[in-house]
Short mmCIF file of C-alpha atoms in Angstrom, two decimals:
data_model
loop_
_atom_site.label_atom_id
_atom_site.label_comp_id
_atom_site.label_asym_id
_atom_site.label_seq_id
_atom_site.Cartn_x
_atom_site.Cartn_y
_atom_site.Cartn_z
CA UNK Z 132 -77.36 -49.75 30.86
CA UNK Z 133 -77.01 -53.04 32.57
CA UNK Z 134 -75.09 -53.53 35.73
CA UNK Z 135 -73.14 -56.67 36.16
CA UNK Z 136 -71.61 -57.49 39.20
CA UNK Z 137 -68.19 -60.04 39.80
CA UNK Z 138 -70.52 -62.50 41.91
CA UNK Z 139 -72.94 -62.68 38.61
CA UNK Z 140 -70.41 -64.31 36.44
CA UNK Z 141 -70.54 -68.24 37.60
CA UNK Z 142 -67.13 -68.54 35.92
CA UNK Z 143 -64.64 -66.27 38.08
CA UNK Z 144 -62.61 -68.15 40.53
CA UNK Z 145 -63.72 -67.65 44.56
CA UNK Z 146 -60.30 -66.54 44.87
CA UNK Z 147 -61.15 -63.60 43.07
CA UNK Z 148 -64.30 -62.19 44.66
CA UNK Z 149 -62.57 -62.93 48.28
CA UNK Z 150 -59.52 -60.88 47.24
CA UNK Z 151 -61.93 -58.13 46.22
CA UNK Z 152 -63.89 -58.34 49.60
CA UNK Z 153 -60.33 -57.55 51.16
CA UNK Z 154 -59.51 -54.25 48.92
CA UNK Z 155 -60.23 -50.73 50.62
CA UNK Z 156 -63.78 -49.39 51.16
CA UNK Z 157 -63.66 -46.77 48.39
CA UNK Z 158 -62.51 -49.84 46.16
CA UNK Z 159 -65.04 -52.73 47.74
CA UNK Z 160 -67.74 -50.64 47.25
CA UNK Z 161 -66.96 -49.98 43.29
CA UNK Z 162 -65.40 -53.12 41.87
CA UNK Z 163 -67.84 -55.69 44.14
CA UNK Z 164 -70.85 -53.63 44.88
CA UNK Z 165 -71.05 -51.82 41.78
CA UNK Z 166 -71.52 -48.80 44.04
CA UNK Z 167 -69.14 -46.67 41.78
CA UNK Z 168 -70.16 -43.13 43.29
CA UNK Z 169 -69.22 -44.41 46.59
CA UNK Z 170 -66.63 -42.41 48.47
CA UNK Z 171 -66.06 -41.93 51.93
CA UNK Z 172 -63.07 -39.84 52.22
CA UNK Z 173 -63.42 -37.18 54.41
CA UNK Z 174 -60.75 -35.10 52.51
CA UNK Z 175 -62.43 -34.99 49.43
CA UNK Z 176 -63.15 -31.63 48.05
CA UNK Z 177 -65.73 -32.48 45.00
CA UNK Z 178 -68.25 -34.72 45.18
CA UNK Z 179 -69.50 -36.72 42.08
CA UNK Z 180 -72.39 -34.97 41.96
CA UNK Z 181 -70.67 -31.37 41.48
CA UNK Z 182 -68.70 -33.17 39.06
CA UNK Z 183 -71.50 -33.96 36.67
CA UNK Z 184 -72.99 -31.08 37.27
CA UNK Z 185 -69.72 -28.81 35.91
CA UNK Z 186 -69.67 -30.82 32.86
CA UNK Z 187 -73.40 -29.95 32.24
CA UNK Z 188 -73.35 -26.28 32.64
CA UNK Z 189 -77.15 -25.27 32.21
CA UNK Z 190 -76.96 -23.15 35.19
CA UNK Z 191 -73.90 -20.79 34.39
CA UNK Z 192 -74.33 -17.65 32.23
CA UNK Z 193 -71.17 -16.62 29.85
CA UNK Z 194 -70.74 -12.89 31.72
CA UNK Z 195 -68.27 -10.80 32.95
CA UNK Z 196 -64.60 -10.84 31.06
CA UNK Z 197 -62.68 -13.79 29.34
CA UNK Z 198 -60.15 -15.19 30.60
CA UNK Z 199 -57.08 -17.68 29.34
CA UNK Z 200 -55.39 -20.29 32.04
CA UNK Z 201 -52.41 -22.17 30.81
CA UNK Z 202 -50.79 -25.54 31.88
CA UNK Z 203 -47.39 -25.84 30.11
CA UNK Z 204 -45.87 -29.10 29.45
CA UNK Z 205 -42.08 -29.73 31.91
CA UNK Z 206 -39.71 -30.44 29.71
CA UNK Z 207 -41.56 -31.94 26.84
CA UNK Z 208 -43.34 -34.49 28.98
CA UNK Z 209 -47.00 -34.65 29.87
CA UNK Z 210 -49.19 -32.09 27.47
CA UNK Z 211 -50.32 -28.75 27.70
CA UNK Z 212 -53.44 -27.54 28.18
CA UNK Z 213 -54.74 -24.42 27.71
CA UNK Z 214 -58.56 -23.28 28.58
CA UNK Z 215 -60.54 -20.41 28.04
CA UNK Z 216 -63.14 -18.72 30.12
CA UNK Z 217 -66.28 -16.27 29.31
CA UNK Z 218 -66.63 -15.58 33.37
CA UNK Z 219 -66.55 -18.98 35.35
CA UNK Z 220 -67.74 -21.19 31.90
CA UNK Z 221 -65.19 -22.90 30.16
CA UNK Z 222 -65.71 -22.03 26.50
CA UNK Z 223 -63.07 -23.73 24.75
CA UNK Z 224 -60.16 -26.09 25.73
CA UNK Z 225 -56.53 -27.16 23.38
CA UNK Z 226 -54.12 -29.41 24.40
CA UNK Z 227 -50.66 -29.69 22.71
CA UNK Z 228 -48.32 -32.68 22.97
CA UNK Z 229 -45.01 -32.27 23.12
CA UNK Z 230 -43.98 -29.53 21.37
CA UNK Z 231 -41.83 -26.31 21.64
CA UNK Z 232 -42.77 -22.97 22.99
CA UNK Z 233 -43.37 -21.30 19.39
CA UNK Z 234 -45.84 -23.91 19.21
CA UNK Z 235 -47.41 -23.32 22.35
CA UNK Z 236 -47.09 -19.69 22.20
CA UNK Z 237 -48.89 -19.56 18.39
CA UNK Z 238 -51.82 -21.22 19.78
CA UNK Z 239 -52.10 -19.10 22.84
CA UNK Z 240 -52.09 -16.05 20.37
CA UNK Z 241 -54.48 -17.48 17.60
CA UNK Z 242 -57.18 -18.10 20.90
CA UNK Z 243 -56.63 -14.81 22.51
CA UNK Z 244 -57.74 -13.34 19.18
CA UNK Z 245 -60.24 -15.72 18.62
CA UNK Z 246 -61.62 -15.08 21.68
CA UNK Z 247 -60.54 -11.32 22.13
CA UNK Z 248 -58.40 -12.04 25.81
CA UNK Z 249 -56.24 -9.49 26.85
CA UNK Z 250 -52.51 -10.11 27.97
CA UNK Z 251 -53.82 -8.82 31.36
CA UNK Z 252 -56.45 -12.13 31.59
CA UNK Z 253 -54.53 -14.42 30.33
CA UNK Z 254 -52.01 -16.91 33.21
CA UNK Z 255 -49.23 -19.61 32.95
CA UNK Z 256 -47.94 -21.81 35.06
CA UNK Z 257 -44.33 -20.47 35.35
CA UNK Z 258 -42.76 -22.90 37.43
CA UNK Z 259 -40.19 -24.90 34.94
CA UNK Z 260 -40.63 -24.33 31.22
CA UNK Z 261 -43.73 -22.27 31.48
CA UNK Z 262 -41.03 -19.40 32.65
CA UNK Z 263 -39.82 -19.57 29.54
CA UNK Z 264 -43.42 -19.24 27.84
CA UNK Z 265 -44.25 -16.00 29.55
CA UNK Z 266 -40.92 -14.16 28.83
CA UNK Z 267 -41.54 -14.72 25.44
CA UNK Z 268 -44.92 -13.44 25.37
CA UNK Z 269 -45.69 -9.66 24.16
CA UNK Z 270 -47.48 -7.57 26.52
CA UNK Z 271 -46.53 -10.25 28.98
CA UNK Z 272 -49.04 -12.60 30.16
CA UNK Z 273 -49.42 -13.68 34.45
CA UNK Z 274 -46.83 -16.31 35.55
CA UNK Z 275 -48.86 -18.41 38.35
CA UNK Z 276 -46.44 -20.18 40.99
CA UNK Z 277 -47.38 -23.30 42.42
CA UNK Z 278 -45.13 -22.93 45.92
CA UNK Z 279 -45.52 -19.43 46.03
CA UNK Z 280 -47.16 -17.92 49.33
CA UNK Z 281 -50.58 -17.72 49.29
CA UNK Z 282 -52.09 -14.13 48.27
CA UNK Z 283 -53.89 -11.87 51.04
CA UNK Z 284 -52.61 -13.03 54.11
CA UNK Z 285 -54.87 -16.22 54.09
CA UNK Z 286 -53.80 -19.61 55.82
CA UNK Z 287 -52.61 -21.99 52.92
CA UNK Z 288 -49.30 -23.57 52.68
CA UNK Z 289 -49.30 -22.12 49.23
CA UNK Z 290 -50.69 -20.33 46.62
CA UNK Z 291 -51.78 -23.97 44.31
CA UNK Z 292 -53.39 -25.30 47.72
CA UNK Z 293 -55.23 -21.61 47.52
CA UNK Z 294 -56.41 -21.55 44.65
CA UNK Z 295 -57.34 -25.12 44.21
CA UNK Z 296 -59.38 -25.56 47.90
CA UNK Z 297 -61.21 -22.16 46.91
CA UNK Z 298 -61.68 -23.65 42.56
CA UNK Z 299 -63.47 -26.88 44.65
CA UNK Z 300 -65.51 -25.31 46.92
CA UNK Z 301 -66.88 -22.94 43.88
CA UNK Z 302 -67.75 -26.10 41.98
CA UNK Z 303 -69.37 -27.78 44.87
CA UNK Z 304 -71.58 -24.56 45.08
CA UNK Z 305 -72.23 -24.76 41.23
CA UNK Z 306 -70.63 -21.51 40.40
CA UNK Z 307 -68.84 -23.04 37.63
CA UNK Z 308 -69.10 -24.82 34.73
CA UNK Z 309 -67.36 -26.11 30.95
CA UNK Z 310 -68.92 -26.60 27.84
CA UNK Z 311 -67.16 -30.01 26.43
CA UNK Z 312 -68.09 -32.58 24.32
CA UNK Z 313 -65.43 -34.87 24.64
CA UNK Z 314 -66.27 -37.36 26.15
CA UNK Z 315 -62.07 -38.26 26.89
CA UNK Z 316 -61.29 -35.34 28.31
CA UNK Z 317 -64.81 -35.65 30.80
CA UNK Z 318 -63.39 -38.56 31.83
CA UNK Z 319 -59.66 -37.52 32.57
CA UNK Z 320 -60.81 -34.47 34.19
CA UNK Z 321 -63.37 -35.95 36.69
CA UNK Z 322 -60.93 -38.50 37.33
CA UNK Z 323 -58.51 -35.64 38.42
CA UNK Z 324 -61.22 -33.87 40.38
CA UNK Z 325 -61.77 -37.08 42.32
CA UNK Z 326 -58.10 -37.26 43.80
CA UNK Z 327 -58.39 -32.95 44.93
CA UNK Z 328 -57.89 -33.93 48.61
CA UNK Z 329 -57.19 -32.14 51.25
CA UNK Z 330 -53.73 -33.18 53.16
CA UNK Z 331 -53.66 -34.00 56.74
CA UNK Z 332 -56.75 -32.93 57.20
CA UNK Z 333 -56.68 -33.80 61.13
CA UNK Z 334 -54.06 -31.72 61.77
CA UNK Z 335 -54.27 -28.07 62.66
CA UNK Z 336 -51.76 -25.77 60.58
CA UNK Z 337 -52.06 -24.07 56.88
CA UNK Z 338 -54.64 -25.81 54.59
CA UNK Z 339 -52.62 -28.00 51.82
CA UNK Z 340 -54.29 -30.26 49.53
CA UNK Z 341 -52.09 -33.57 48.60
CA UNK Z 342 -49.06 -32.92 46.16
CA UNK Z 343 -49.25 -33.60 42.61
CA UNK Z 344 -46.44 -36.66 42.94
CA UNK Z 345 -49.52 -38.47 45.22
CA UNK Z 346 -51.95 -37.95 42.27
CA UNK Z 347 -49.36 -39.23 39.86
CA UNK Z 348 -48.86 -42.30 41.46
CA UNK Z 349 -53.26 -42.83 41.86
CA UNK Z 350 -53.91 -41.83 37.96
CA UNK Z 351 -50.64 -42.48 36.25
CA UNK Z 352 -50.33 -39.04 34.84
CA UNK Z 353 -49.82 -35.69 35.74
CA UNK Z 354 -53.64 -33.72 36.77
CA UNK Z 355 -52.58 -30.77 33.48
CA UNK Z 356 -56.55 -30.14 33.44
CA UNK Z 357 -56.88 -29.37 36.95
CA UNK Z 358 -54.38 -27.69 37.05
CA UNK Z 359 -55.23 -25.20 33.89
CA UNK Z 360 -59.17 -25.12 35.76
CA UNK Z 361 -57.51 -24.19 39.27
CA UNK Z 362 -55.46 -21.34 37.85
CA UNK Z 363 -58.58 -19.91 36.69
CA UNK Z 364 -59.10 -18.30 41.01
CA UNK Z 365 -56.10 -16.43 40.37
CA UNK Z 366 -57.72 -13.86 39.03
CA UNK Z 367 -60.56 -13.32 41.77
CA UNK Z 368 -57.53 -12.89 44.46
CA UNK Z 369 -54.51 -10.97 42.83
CA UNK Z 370 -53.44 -8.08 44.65
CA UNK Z 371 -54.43 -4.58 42.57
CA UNK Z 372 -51.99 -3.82 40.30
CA UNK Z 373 -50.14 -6.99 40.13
CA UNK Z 374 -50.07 -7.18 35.68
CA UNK Z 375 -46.48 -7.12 34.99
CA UNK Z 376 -45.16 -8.05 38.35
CA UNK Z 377 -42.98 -11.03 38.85
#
């Protein structure tokens, strides 16, 4: 790999490199230094490092149960993505485009045999059509609600900010990992994990990361693999018995 930088190309207007110079920090440092780890942002949850190191998993043992976290598409935009887990290692991801529950519901059957998850392991994302997903299901699988309170009494303005400050921190540690070699879907999914920030973070009240609208508007798309890898803390913080509640 060879780095080169705006200022090495003798045939870019001035104009250009001076309207660089006047971008943000995060975005000076990348597009004119070439410093493309660079971040500064105190609200950050992963760092690039912990990034690369999920996607290169040496260090985490398939153990415990298996596990199936679902993103469902909202009304036959965006994709869904469903991932499944041997413990905290991501052992095999699908995505569907646009396409009907039966479709989405086949798949989720043909990997919970594949895999041998039980109805009791398995969550969805219920808010919108992913309802709809879960009533169909037989045994019924978890319905995970994004605005819901957060579980246990802690102090998050939800139970998404929950389980997505507590998914970061566990990365960060190295206490999770996903086998994947795509090399789109490495790139989609760091760039998602990049923009988990926390919200207001100078103000005291319940922890809240920023809302998905925000991280639309930075990547263009909705974050459906962060999503279907922060559902995945659900199960370390359910209340006892709470299968077949909703």
């Amino acid at each position: 790999f060879i780095q080169a930088l705006p200022k090495d190309n003798p045939h870019l207007h001035p104009s250009y490199l001076k309207s660089l110079l006047q971008l943000d920090k995060n975005s000076k440092q990348r597009l004119y230094y070439g410093n493309w780890e660079y971040d500064d942002d105190p609200s950050t949850l992963i760092d690039q490092d912990s990034i690369i190191d999920y996607f290169n998993p040496i260090h985490i043992k398939r153990e415990g149960q298996k596990y199936m976290t679902i993103d469902v598409a909202r009304m036959g935009k965006d994709k869904t993505v469903l991932r499944v887990w041997h413990g905290w290692l991501v052992i095999d991801r699908f995505e569907i485009a646009k396409s009907g529950l039966d479709v989405v519901l086949e798949k989720l059957y043909e990997l919970q045999r594949k895999h041998g998850v039980s109805a009791s392991n398995v969550i969805a994302d219920e808010d919108g059509v992913g309802g709809g997903l879960i009533d169909f299901t037989k045994p019924k699988i978890n319905g995970f609600v994004n605005n819901s309170k957060a579980l246990n009494g802690e102090n998050y303005d939800n139970l998404k900010s929950q389980c997505s400050i507590l998914m970061a921190k566990k990365i960060v540690l190295k206490e999770v990992g996903e086998i994947c070699n795509d090399g789109n879907v490495r790139d989609i999914t760091s760039e998602e994990m990049e923009q988990i920030k926390m919200k207001d973070i100078d103000k005291d009240g319940r922890l809240s990361i920023i809302p998905k609208d925000k991280i639309k508007e930075m990547i263009g798309r909705s974050p459906d693999e962060w999503d279907s890898i922060m559902m995945r803390y659900w199960f370390e913080i359910k209340p006892i018995g709470n299968y077949g509640i909703r």
